[in-house]
CSV table of C-alpha atoms and ligand atoms in Angstrom, one decimal:
chain,number,residue,atom,x,y,z
A,14,MET,CA,150.0,142.9,79.2
A,15,LYS,CA,146.5,143.0,77.7
A,16,LYS,CA,147.8,141.2,74.7
A,17,ARG,CA,149.5,138.5,76.9
A,18,ILE,CA,146.3,138.0,79.0
A,19,PHE,CA,144.3,137.8,75.8
A,20,GLN,CA,146.6,135.3,74.2
A,21,SER,CA,146.6,133.1,77.3
A,22,VAL,CA,142.8,133.2,77.6
A,23,ALA,CA,142.5,132.3,73.8
A,24,ILE,CA,144.9,129.4,74.1
A,25,ILE,CA,143.2,128.1,77.3
A,26,SER,CA,139.7,128.5,76.0
A,27,THR,CA,140.6,126.7,72.7
A,28,PHE,CA,142.0,123.9,74.8
A,29,VAL,CA,139.1,123.7,77.1
A,30,VAL,CA,136.6,123.8,74.2
A,31,PHE,CA,138.2,121.0,72.4
A,32,ILE,CA,138.6,118.9,75.6
A,33,THR,CA,134.9,119.5,76.4
A,34,PHE,CA,134.0,118.6,72.9
A,35,PHE,CA,135.9,115.4,72.9
A,36,LEU,CA,134.7,114.4,76.4
A,37,THR,CA,131.1,115.2,75.5
A,38,PHE,CA,131.4,113.1,72.3
A,39,ILE,CA,132.9,110.1,74.3
A,40,LEU,CA,130.2,110.4,77.0
A,41,LEU,CA,127.4,110.7,74.5
A,42,TYR,CA,128.8,107.7,72.5
A,43,ASN,CA,129.0,105.6,75.6
A,44,HIS,CA,125.6,106.6,76.8
A,45,SER,CA,124.1,105.8,73.3
A,46,PHE,CA,125.8,102.4,73.3
A,47,ASP,CA,124.5,101.6,76.8
A,48,THR,CA,120.9,102.7,75.8
A,49,LEU,CA,121.2,100.6,72.6
A,50,LYS,CA,122.2,97.5,74.5
A,51,LYS,CA,119.4,98.0,77.1
A,52,ASN,CA,116.8,98.5,74.4
A,53,LEU,CA,118.0,95.5,72.4
A,54,ILE,CA,118.0,93.2,75.4
A,55,GLU,CA,114.4,94.3,76.3
A,56,GLU,CA,113.3,93.8,72.7
A,57,THR,CA,114.8,90.4,72.5
A,58,ASN,CA,113.1,89.3,75.6
A,59,LYS,CA,109.7,90.6,74.4
A,60,LEU,CA,110.2,88.9,71.0
A,61,LYS,CA,111.1,85.7,72.8
A,62,THR,CA,107.8,85.7,74.6
A,63,ILE,CA,105.9,86.4,71.4
A,64,VAL,CA,107.8,83.7,69.3
A,65,GLU,CA,107.4,81.1,72.1
A,66,THR,CA,103.7,81.7,72.3
A,67,ASN,CA,103.2,81.8,68.5
A,68,PRO,CA,106.2,80.8,66.3
A,69,ALA,CA,104.4,82.0,63.1
A,70,SER,CA,104.3,85.6,64.3
A,71,LEU,CA,108.1,85.9,64.0
A,72,ASN,CA,108.2,87.4,60.6
A,73,ASN,CA,105.5,90.1,61.4
A,74,ALA,CA,107.2,91.0,64.6
A,75,ALA,CA,110.6,91.2,62.9
A,76,LEU,CA,109.2,93.5,60.2
A,77,VAL,CA,108.1,96.1,62.6
A,78,SER,CA,111.3,96.0,64.6
A,79,GLU,CA,114.2,98.4,64.0
A,80,SER,CA,116.6,95.5,64.8
A,81,ARG,CA,117.8,92.8,62.6
A,82,VAL,CA,116.2,89.5,63.8
A,83,THR,CA,117.8,86.1,63.2
A,84,LEU,CA,116.7,82.7,64.2
A,85,ILE,CA,119.3,80.0,64.4
A,86,ASP,CA,119.0,76.2,65.1
A,87,VAL,CA,121.1,74.3,67.6
A,88,ASN,CA,123.6,73.5,64.8
A,89,GLY,CA,124.2,77.1,63.9
A,90,ASN,CA,122.1,77.0,60.7
A,91,VAL,CA,120.2,80.3,60.0
A,92,ILE,CA,116.5,79.4,59.8
A,93,TYR,CA,115.3,83.0,59.5
A,94,ASP,CA,116.9,86.4,58.9
A,95,SER,CA,114.9,89.6,58.7
A,96,GLU,CA,117.4,91.3,56.3
A,97,LYS,CA,119.3,88.8,54.2
A,98,SER,CA,116.6,86.5,53.0
A,99,ASP,CA,117.5,85.9,49.3
A,100,SER,CA,121.0,84.4,49.7
A,101,PRO,CA,121.5,81.7,52.3
A,102,LEU,CA,123.6,82.8,55.3
A,103,ASP,CA,126.6,80.8,56.4
A,104,ASN,CA,126.6,78.7,59.5
A,105,HIS,CA,126.5,80.8,62.7
A,106,ALA,CA,127.8,78.2,65.2
A,107,ASP,CA,131.1,80.0,65.5
A,108,ARG,CA,129.7,83.4,66.5
A,109,PRO,CA,130.6,84.2,70.1
A,110,GLU,CA,127.0,85.2,71.1
A,111,ILE,CA,125.6,82.0,69.7
A,112,ILE,CA,128.3,79.8,71.4
A,113,SER,CA,127.4,81.6,74.7
A,114,ALA,CA,123.7,81.3,74.2
A,115,LEU,CA,123.9,77.6,73.4
A,116,LYS,CA,125.9,77.1,76.6
A,117,ASN,CA,124.4,79.7,79.0
A,118,GLY,CA,121.0,80.6,77.5
A,119,VAL,CA,122.1,84.1,76.6
A,120,GLY,CA,125.1,85.7,74.8
A,121,SER,CA,126.2,89.0,73.5
A,122,ALA,CA,128.9,90.5,71.3
A,123,THR,CA,130.0,93.6,69.6
A,124,ARG,CA,131.9,93.4,66.3
A,125,ILE,CA,132.0,94.5,62.7
A,126,SER,CA,129.3,92.5,60.9
A,127,SER,CA,130.6,90.3,58.1
A,128,SER,CA,127.4,90.9,56.1
A,129,THR,CA,126.8,94.7,56.7
A,130,HIS,CA,130.4,95.7,57.5
A,131,THR,CA,129.3,98.1,60.3
A,132,LYS,CA,129.9,98.0,64.0
A,133,THR,CA,127.1,95.9,65.4
A,134,TYR,CA,125.8,94.8,68.8
A,135,TYR,CA,124.4,91.3,69.0
A,136,TYR,CA,122.2,89.8,71.7
A,137,ALA,CA,121.2,86.1,71.5
A,138,ILE,CA,118.8,84.1,73.7
A,139,GLN,CA,117.8,80.5,73.6
A,140,LEU,CA,114.2,79.7,73.2
A,141,LYS,CA,112.2,76.8,74.8
A,142,ASN,CA,112.7,74.7,71.7
A,143,TYR,CA,116.5,75.3,71.9
A,144,GLU,CA,116.6,77.5,68.9
A,145,ILE,CA,118.5,80.7,69.2
A,146,LEU,CA,116.8,84.1,68.7
A,147,ARG,CA,119.3,86.8,68.0
A,148,LEU,CA,118.7,90.5,67.6
A,149,SER,CA,121.4,93.0,66.4
A,150,ARG,CA,121.6,96.7,65.9
A,151,ASN,CA,124.0,98.8,64.0
A,152,MET,CA,126.1,101.2,66.2
A,153,ASP,CA,127.1,103.4,63.3
A,154,ASN,CA,123.5,104.6,62.9
A,155,PHE,CA,123.7,105.7,66.4
A,156,VAL,CA,126.9,107.6,65.9
A,157,SER,CA,125.7,109.2,62.8
A,158,SER,CA,122.6,110.4,64.7
A,159,LEU,CA,125.0,112.4,66.8
A,160,TYR,CA,126.4,114.3,63.8
A,161,PRO,CA,123.7,117.0,63.5
A,162,SER,CA,124.3,117.9,67.2
A,163,ILE,CA,128.0,118.0,66.6
A,164,ILE,CA,127.6,120.2,63.6
A,165,ARG,CA,125.3,122.5,65.5
A,166,LEU,CA,127.8,122.8,68.3
A,167,LEU,CA,130.6,123.5,65.8
A,168,LEU,CA,128.5,126.3,64.2
A,169,LEU,CA,127.9,127.8,67.6
A,170,LEU,CA,131.6,127.7,68.4
A,171,PRO,CA,132.6,131.1,66.8
A,172,PHE,CA,129.8,132.8,68.7
A,173,ILE,CA,130.9,131.2,71.9
A,174,TYR,CA,134.4,132.4,71.1
A,175,LEU,CA,133.3,135.9,70.3
A,176,ILE,CA,131.3,136.2,73.5
A,177,GLY,CA,134.3,134.8,75.4
A,178,LEU,CA,136.7,137.3,73.9
A,179,LEU,CA,134.3,140.2,74.6
A,180,LEU,CA,134.0,139.1,78.2
A,181,THR,CA,137.8,138.7,78.5
A,182,HIS,CA,138.2,142.2,77.0
A,183,LEU,CA,135.9,143.7,79.5
A,184,GLU,CA,137.4,141.8,82.4
A,185,VAL,CA,141.0,142.6,81.4
A,186,ASN,CA,140.1,146.3,81.3
A,187,ARG,CA,138.5,146.0,84.7
A,188,ILE,CA,141.6,144.4,86.1
A,189,ILE,CA,144.1,146.7,84.5
A,190,GLN,CA,142.3,150.0,85.1
A,191,PRO,CA,143.4,150.3,88.8
A,192,ILE,CA,147.0,149.6,87.8
A,193,ASN,CA,146.9,152.5,85.4
A,194,ASN,CA,145.6,154.7,88.1
A,195,LEU,CA,148.3,153.9,90.6
A,196,ASN,CA,149.6,156.8,92.7
A,197,LEU,CA,153.4,156.2,92.3
A,198,GLN,CA,154.2,159.2,94.6
A,199,GLU,CA,152.6,157.5,97.5
A,200,PRO,CA,152.7,153.8,96.5
A,201,LEU,CA,151.7,152.4,99.8
A,202,ASN,CA,148.4,154.4,99.9
A,203,ASN,CA,147.0,152.4,96.9
A,204,VAL,CA,144.4,149.9,98.0
A,205,ILE,CA,144.9,147.3,95.3
A,206,TYR,CA,145.7,143.6,94.7
A,207,PRO,CA,147.8,142.1,97.4
A,208,GLU,CA,150.0,140.6,94.7
A,209,LEU,CA,151.2,144.1,93.8
A,210,ARG,CA,152.2,144.9,97.3
A,211,PRO,CA,155.9,143.8,96.9
A,212,LEU,CA,156.2,145.9,93.7
A,213,LEU,CA,154.7,148.9,95.4
A,214,GLU,CA,157.0,148.5,98.4
A,215,ASN,CA,159.9,148.4,96.0
A,216,ILE,CA,158.8,151.6,94.4
A,217,ASN,CA,158.3,153.2,97.8
A,218,GLU,CA,161.8,152.2,98.8
A,219,HIS,CA,163.2,153.6,95.5
A,220,ASN,CA,161.4,156.8,96.1
A,221,ALA,CA,162.8,157.0,99.6
A,222,ILE,CA,166.3,156.3,98.3
A,223,ARG,CA,165.9,159.0,95.6
A,224,ARG,CA,164.7,161.5,98.1
A,225,GLU,CA,167.5,160.7,100.5
A,226,PHE,CA,170.0,160.9,97.6
A,227,SER,CA,168.7,164.4,96.5
A,228,ALA,CA,168.9,165.5,100.2
A,229,ASN,CA,172.4,164.1,100.5
A,230,VAL,CA,173.6,165.6,97.3
A,231,SER,CA,172.3,169.0,98.3
A,232,HIS,CA,173.9,168.7,101.7
A,233,GLU,CA,177.2,167.6,100.3
A,234,LEU,CA,177.3,170.3,97.7
A,235,LYS,CA,176.2,173.0,100.1
A,236,THR,CA,179.1,172.6,102.6
A,237,PRO,CA,182.0,173.3,100.2
A,238,LEU,CA,179.9,175.9,98.4
A,239,THR,CA,179.2,177.7,101.6
A,240,SER,CA,182.9,177.9,102.4
A,241,ILE,CA,183.8,179.0,98.8
A,242,SER,CA,181.2,181.7,99.1
A,243,GLY,CA,182.5,182.7,102.5
A,244,TYR,CA,186.1,183.0,101.4
A,245,ALA,CA,185.2,184.8,98.2
A,246,GLU,CA,183.0,187.3,100.2
A,247,ILE,CA,185.9,188.1,102.6
A,248,ILE,CA,188.2,188.8,99.6
A,249,SER,CA,185.6,190.9,97.9
A,250,THR,CA,185.0,193.2,100.9
A,251,GLY,CA,188.7,194.2,100.5
A,252,LEU,CA,189.3,193.6,104.2
A,253,VAL,CA,192.1,191.3,103.5
A,254,GLN,CA,195.0,193.3,102.2
A,255,ASP,CA,197.9,191.0,102.9
A,256,ILE,CA,198.9,189.2,99.7
A,257,ASN,CA,199.7,186.0,101.6
A,258,ASP,CA,196.2,186.0,103.2
A,259,ILE,CA,194.7,186.5,99.7
A,260,LYS,CA,196.8,183.5,98.5
A,261,LEU,CA,195.6,181.4,101.4
A,262,PHE,CA,191.9,182.2,100.8
A,263,SER,CA,192.2,181.6,97.1
A,264,ASN,CA,193.9,178.3,97.8
A,265,LYS,CA,191.1,177.3,100.1
A,266,ILE,CA,188.6,178.2,97.4
A,267,TYR,CA,190.6,176.2,94.9
A,268,THR,CA,190.8,173.1,97.1
A,269,GLU,CA,187.1,173.2,97.9
A,270,ALA,CA,186.2,173.7,94.3
A,271,GLN,CA,188.4,170.7,93.4
A,272,SER,CA,186.7,168.5,96.0
A,273,LEU,CA,183.4,169.6,94.6
A,274,ILE,CA,184.4,168.6,91.1
A,275,THR,CA,185.6,165.2,92.4
A,276,MET,CA,182.3,164.6,94.2
A,277,ILE,CA,180.3,165.5,91.1
A,278,GLU,CA,182.4,163.2,89.0
A,279,ASP,CA,181.8,160.4,91.6
A,280,ILE,CA,178.0,161.1,91.5
A,281,ILE,CA,178.0,160.8,87.8
A,282,LYS,CA,180.1,157.6,87.9
A,283,VAL,CA,177.7,155.9,90.4
A,284,SER,CA,174.7,156.9,88.3
A,285,ARG,CA,176.3,155.6,85.2
A,286,LEU,CA,177.2,152.3,86.8
A,287,ASP,CA,173.8,152.1,88.3
A,288,GLU,CA,171.9,152.7,85.1
A,289,GLY,CA,174.3,150.4,83.2
A,290,LYS,CA,175.0,153.2,80.7
A,291,LEU,CA,178.7,152.5,80.8
A,292,GLU,CA,180.0,151.0,77.6
A,293,ILE,CA,180.6,147.4,78.5
A,294,LYS,CA,183.7,146.3,76.7
A,295,PHE,CA,185.5,143.6,78.5
A,296,GLN,CA,189.2,143.5,77.7
A,297,PRO,CA,192.1,141.2,78.9
A,298,ILE,CA,193.3,142.3,82.3
A,299,GLN,CA,196.5,141.5,84.2
A,300,PHE,CA,195.1,141.9,87.7
A,301,ASP,CA,198.5,141.8,89.5
A,302,GLU,CA,199.7,144.7,87.4
A,303,ILE,CA,196.7,146.8,88.3
A,304,ILE,CA,197.2,146.2,92.0
A,305,LYS,CA,200.9,146.9,91.9
A,306,SER,CA,200.3,150.2,90.0
A,307,ALA,CA,197.6,151.2,92.6
A,308,VAL,CA,200.0,150.3,95.5
A,309,THR,CA,202.8,152.4,93.9
A,310,LYS,CA,200.5,155.4,93.5
A,311,LEU,CA,199.3,155.2,97.1
A,312,THR,CA,202.6,154.4,98.8
A,313,PRO,CA,203.5,158.2,99.3
A,314,TYR,CA,200.1,158.7,101.0
A,315,ALA,CA,200.7,155.6,103.2
A,316,THR,CA,204.2,156.7,104.1
A,317,LYS,CA,202.9,160.1,105.1
A,318,LYS,CA,200.5,158.4,107.5
A,319,SER,CA,203.3,155.9,108.7
A,320,ILE,CA,201.4,152.9,107.3
A,321,THR,CA,203.0,149.9,105.7
A,322,ILE,CA,201.5,148.3,102.6
A,323,ILE,CA,202.1,144.5,102.2
A,324,GLU,CA,201.3,143.3,98.8
A,325,ARG,CA,201.2,139.6,97.9
A,326,CYS,CA,200.0,139.0,94.3
A,327,LYS,CA,200.0,135.9,92.2
A,328,PRO,CA,200.1,136.6,88.5
A,329,VAL,CA,196.4,136.5,87.6
A,330,SER,CA,194.8,137.4,84.3
A,331,GLY,CA,191.2,137.8,83.4
A,332,ALA,CA,188.8,140.1,81.6
A,333,GLY,CA,186.9,143.2,82.6
A,334,ILE,CA,186.6,146.9,82.1
A,335,LYS,CA,190.0,148.1,82.9
A,336,THR,CA,189.3,151.6,84.2
A,337,VAL,CA,186.5,150.3,86.4
A,338,ILE,CA,188.7,147.6,87.9
A,339,GLU,CA,191.5,150.1,88.5
A,340,GLU,CA,189.3,152.5,90.3
A,341,MET,CA,187.7,149.7,92.4
A,342,ILE,CA,191.1,148.4,93.6
A,343,TYR,CA,192.4,152.0,94.2
A,344,ASN,CA,189.3,152.9,96.3
A,345,LEU,CA,189.7,149.9,98.6
A,346,ILE,CA,193.4,150.4,99.2
A,347,GLN,CA,192.9,154.1,99.7
A,348,ASN,CA,190.2,153.5,102.3
A,349,ALA,CA,192.4,150.9,104.1
A,350,ILE,CA,195.1,153.6,104.4
A,351,LYS,CA,192.6,156.4,105.1
A,352,TYR,CA,190.8,154.6,107.9
A,353,ASN,CA,193.9,153.4,109.6
A,354,LYS,CA,196.0,154.2,112.7
A,355,PRO,CA,199.6,155.4,112.7
A,356,ASN,CA,202.0,152.5,112.2
A,357,GLY,CA,199.2,150.4,110.9
A,358,HIS,CA,199.2,147.9,108.0
A,359,VAL,CA,197.4,147.3,104.8
A,360,TRP,CA,197.6,143.8,103.2
A,361,VAL,CA,196.7,143.3,99.6
A,362,PHE,CA,196.3,139.7,98.3
A,363,LEU,CA,195.5,138.4,94.8
A,364,TYR,CA,195.0,134.7,93.9
A,365,GLU,CA,192.7,132.3,92.1
A,366,TYR,CA,190.3,130.0,93.9
A,367,LYS,CA,187.9,127.6,92.3
A,368,ASN,CA,188.2,129.3,88.9
A,369,ARG,CA,187.5,132.7,90.4
A,370,ILE,CA,189.7,135.7,90.9
A,371,VAL,CA,189.9,136.8,94.6
A,372,ILE,CA,191.2,140.2,95.6
A,373,GLU,CA,191.6,140.8,99.3
A,374,VAL,CA,192.2,144.2,100.9
A,375,LYS,CA,192.8,144.0,104.7
A,376,ASP,CA,193.8,146.5,107.3
A,377,ASP,CA,194.4,146.8,111.1
A,378,GLY,CA,192.8,150.2,111.2
A,379,ILE,CA,189.9,151.8,113.0
A,380,GLY,CA,187.3,149.2,111.8
A,381,ILE,CA,183.6,149.7,111.4
A,382,SER,CA,180.9,149.1,114.1
A,383,SER,CA,178.4,146.3,113.5
A,384,GLU,CA,175.5,148.8,113.2
A,385,ASP,CA,177.3,150.7,110.5
A,386,LEU,CA,178.6,147.7,108.6
A,387,PRO,CA,175.5,146.9,106.6
A,388,ARG,CA,175.2,150.4,105.3
A,389,ILE,CA,178.7,151.2,104.1
A,390,PHE,CA,177.9,150.5,100.4
A,391,GLU,CA,175.1,153.1,100.4
A,392,ARG,CA,175.7,156.3,98.6
A,393,PHE,CA,176.9,159.1,100.9
A,394,PHE,CA,177.0,156.8,103.9
A,395,ARG,CA,179.9,157.5,106.2
A,396,ALA,CA,180.4,155.4,109.3
A,397,ASP,CA,180.9,157.0,112.7
A,398,LYS,CA,180.4,160.7,112.2
A,399,SER,CA,182.8,161.6,115.0
A,400,HIS,CA,186.0,160.4,113.4
A,401,ASN,CA,184.8,161.0,109.9
A,402,GLN,CA,184.8,164.7,110.5
A,403,THR,CA,188.6,164.7,110.5
A,404,ILE,CA,188.8,162.3,107.5
A,405,GLU,CA,187.9,163.6,104.1
A,406,GLY,CA,185.4,161.8,102.0
A,407,SER,CA,182.0,161.9,100.5
A,408,GLY,CA,180.7,158.4,101.2
A,409,LEU,CA,180.6,157.5,97.5
A,410,GLY,CA,183.7,155.4,97.1
A,411,LEU,CA,182.3,152.1,98.3
A,412,ALA,CA,179.0,152.7,96.3
A,413,ILE,CA,181.2,152.9,93.2
A,414,VAL,CA,183.1,149.7,94.3
A,415,LYS,CA,179.9,147.8,94.8
A,416,HIS,CA,178.5,148.8,91.4
A,417,SER,CA,181.8,148.0,89.7
A,418,VAL,CA,181.7,144.5,91.2
A,419,GLN,CA,178.1,144.0,90.1
A,420,LEU,CA,179.0,145.2,86.6
A,421,HIS,CA,181.5,142.3,86.5
A,422,GLN,CA,178.9,139.9,87.9
A,423,GLY,CA,181.1,139.4,90.9
A,424,GLU,CA,180.6,139.5,94.6
A,425,ILE,CA,182.0,141.6,97.4
A,426,THR,CA,182.1,140.7,101.1
A,427,VAL,CA,183.2,142.7,104.1
A,428,ASN,CA,184.3,141.7,107.6
A,429,SER,CA,185.2,144.3,110.3
A,430,LYS,CA,185.7,144.7,114.0
A,431,LEU,CA,185.7,148.2,115.5
A,432,ASN,CA,189.3,149.2,116.5
A,433,HIS,CA,190.7,146.0,115.0
A,434,GLY,CA,190.5,146.4,111.3
A,435,THR,CA,188.5,145.6,108.2
A,436,GLU,CA,188.7,143.0,105.4
A,437,PHE,CA,187.2,143.4,101.9
A,438,LYS,CA,187.1,140.4,99.5
A,439,ILE,CA,186.1,140.6,95.9
A,440,PHE,CA,185.3,137.5,93.9
A,441,LEU,CA,185.2,137.8,90.1
A,442,ASN,CA,184.6,135.2,87.4
A,443,LYS,CA,187.5,134.4,85.1
A,444,HIS,CA,185.3,135.2,82.0
B,526,LIG,P1,184.4,157.8,102.0
B,526,LIG,O1,185.6,157.1,102.2
B,526,LIG,O2,184.4,158.8,100.9
B,526,LIG,O3,183.7,158.3,103.3
B,526,LIG,P2,183.4,155.2,101.2
B,526,LIG,O4,182.1,154.9,100.4
B,526,LIG,O5,184.7,154.8,100.5
B,526,LIG,O6,183.3,156.8,101.4
B,526,LIG,O7,183.3,154.5,102.6
B,526,LIG,C1,182.1,154.6,103.3
B,526,LIG,C2,182.4,154.6,104.8
B,526,LIG,O8,182.8,153.3,105.1
B,526,LIG,C3,183.6,155.5,105.2
B,526,LIG,O9,183.1,156.8,105.5
B,526,LIG,C4,184.1,154.8,106.4
B,526,LIG,O10,183.4,155.2,107.6
B,526,LIG,C5,183.8,153.3,106.2
B,526,LIG,N1,185.0,152.6,105.6
B,526,LIG,C6,185.3,152.3,104.4
B,526,LIG,N2,186.5,151.6,104.3
B,526,LIG,C7,186.9,151.4,105.6
B,526,LIG,C8,188.0,150.8,106.2
B,526,LIG,N3,189.0,150.1,105.4
B,526,LIG,N4,188.1,150.8,107.5
B,526,LIG,C9,187.2,151.5,108.3
B,526,LIG,N5,186.1,152.1,107.8
B,526,LIG,C10,186.0,152.1,106.4
């Protein structure tokens, strides 16, 4: 995280420094140019007054000036030039500042000078005797006068950077320190950045789920273990002599132990699915075959409870983790039989819709109340405690189903009406 913040700050500051540099240069340049123009205009006006009063003083005045001074007659011929005096200059009648000065009395232009080959600003003014007095100044001199400042700034740059990095380092530490000192046992007691609130609430929720899970596991394990211990104690006291009674008690111990093993296996399964530790190896799957096989396995159980299974499956193939899909379908059909009424029905449908595989398991059984419905996928949750005391289960089946669906990036929906029945729908991608 520190590294990320550091990198971001470094990139942003480099960008800001260069933009600032660039903008400063442009502003300075524009400012210099404006000052130059202003000075040149002032100087031209002063020189005009001097020359008009005393034409002979032009050369002296031009010599002390920093600008180039040129005097041009009405035909564009150069009468005087403070810089190029040895070779005659060509006719200036076509220069824009001269054309303008002859017409309007004043004229100005910026261009690369044909004689000095540098960017030059010209200002021309017409004298009383109609001759044109023109002053010009080289812009490049101005730009080059900026160079020392630019170089100084460039030399300063590493120091500015170092100071910036040092400050960033201190600031990042200051920001991160409270995060390192978070109390994760009591996340909501931390008074820290509001942005972290959702994360802390999440951790708090996870802590609560974990605590509830441990409490549930202990409770679920304790019930069968208590009865195992009770039966074993009765046998060990020697009070039960009848061999049939001993058989009965041992059988009870065996059954309870078996359900304990199943529950522990289920807990391990949910944890594995939850942690994503399961080896994800998708293989081709014929979904109708899996459903048919589950229905065949569960038919004796349904018959015993006088329940009819109606299965309508289209041949649908796809990909997934076979054992996980098998268990998911088995769990749903088993529940539909388990939470049913005598002479009830279970419908199982399989089809494809919009390139997705849809598995529907429906029953006209006892249904789930609207208060319990949102919680049925939670681990150890069992709806309506009163009828559940007579129906065996640990509340883990649907948690396994939900995780199995998620593992396949699918979706599960449930609809239920108390006393009327329940409908589960699973949507899986074809892969
Ligand atoms: P278990 O069946 O072991 O209790 P599940 O996780 O499979 O656990 O189901 C959780 C709860 O959801 C069940 O205890 C039951 O109350 C309710 N339930 C699940 N399937 C159905 C169904 N088809 N009809 C009515 N209730 C159901």
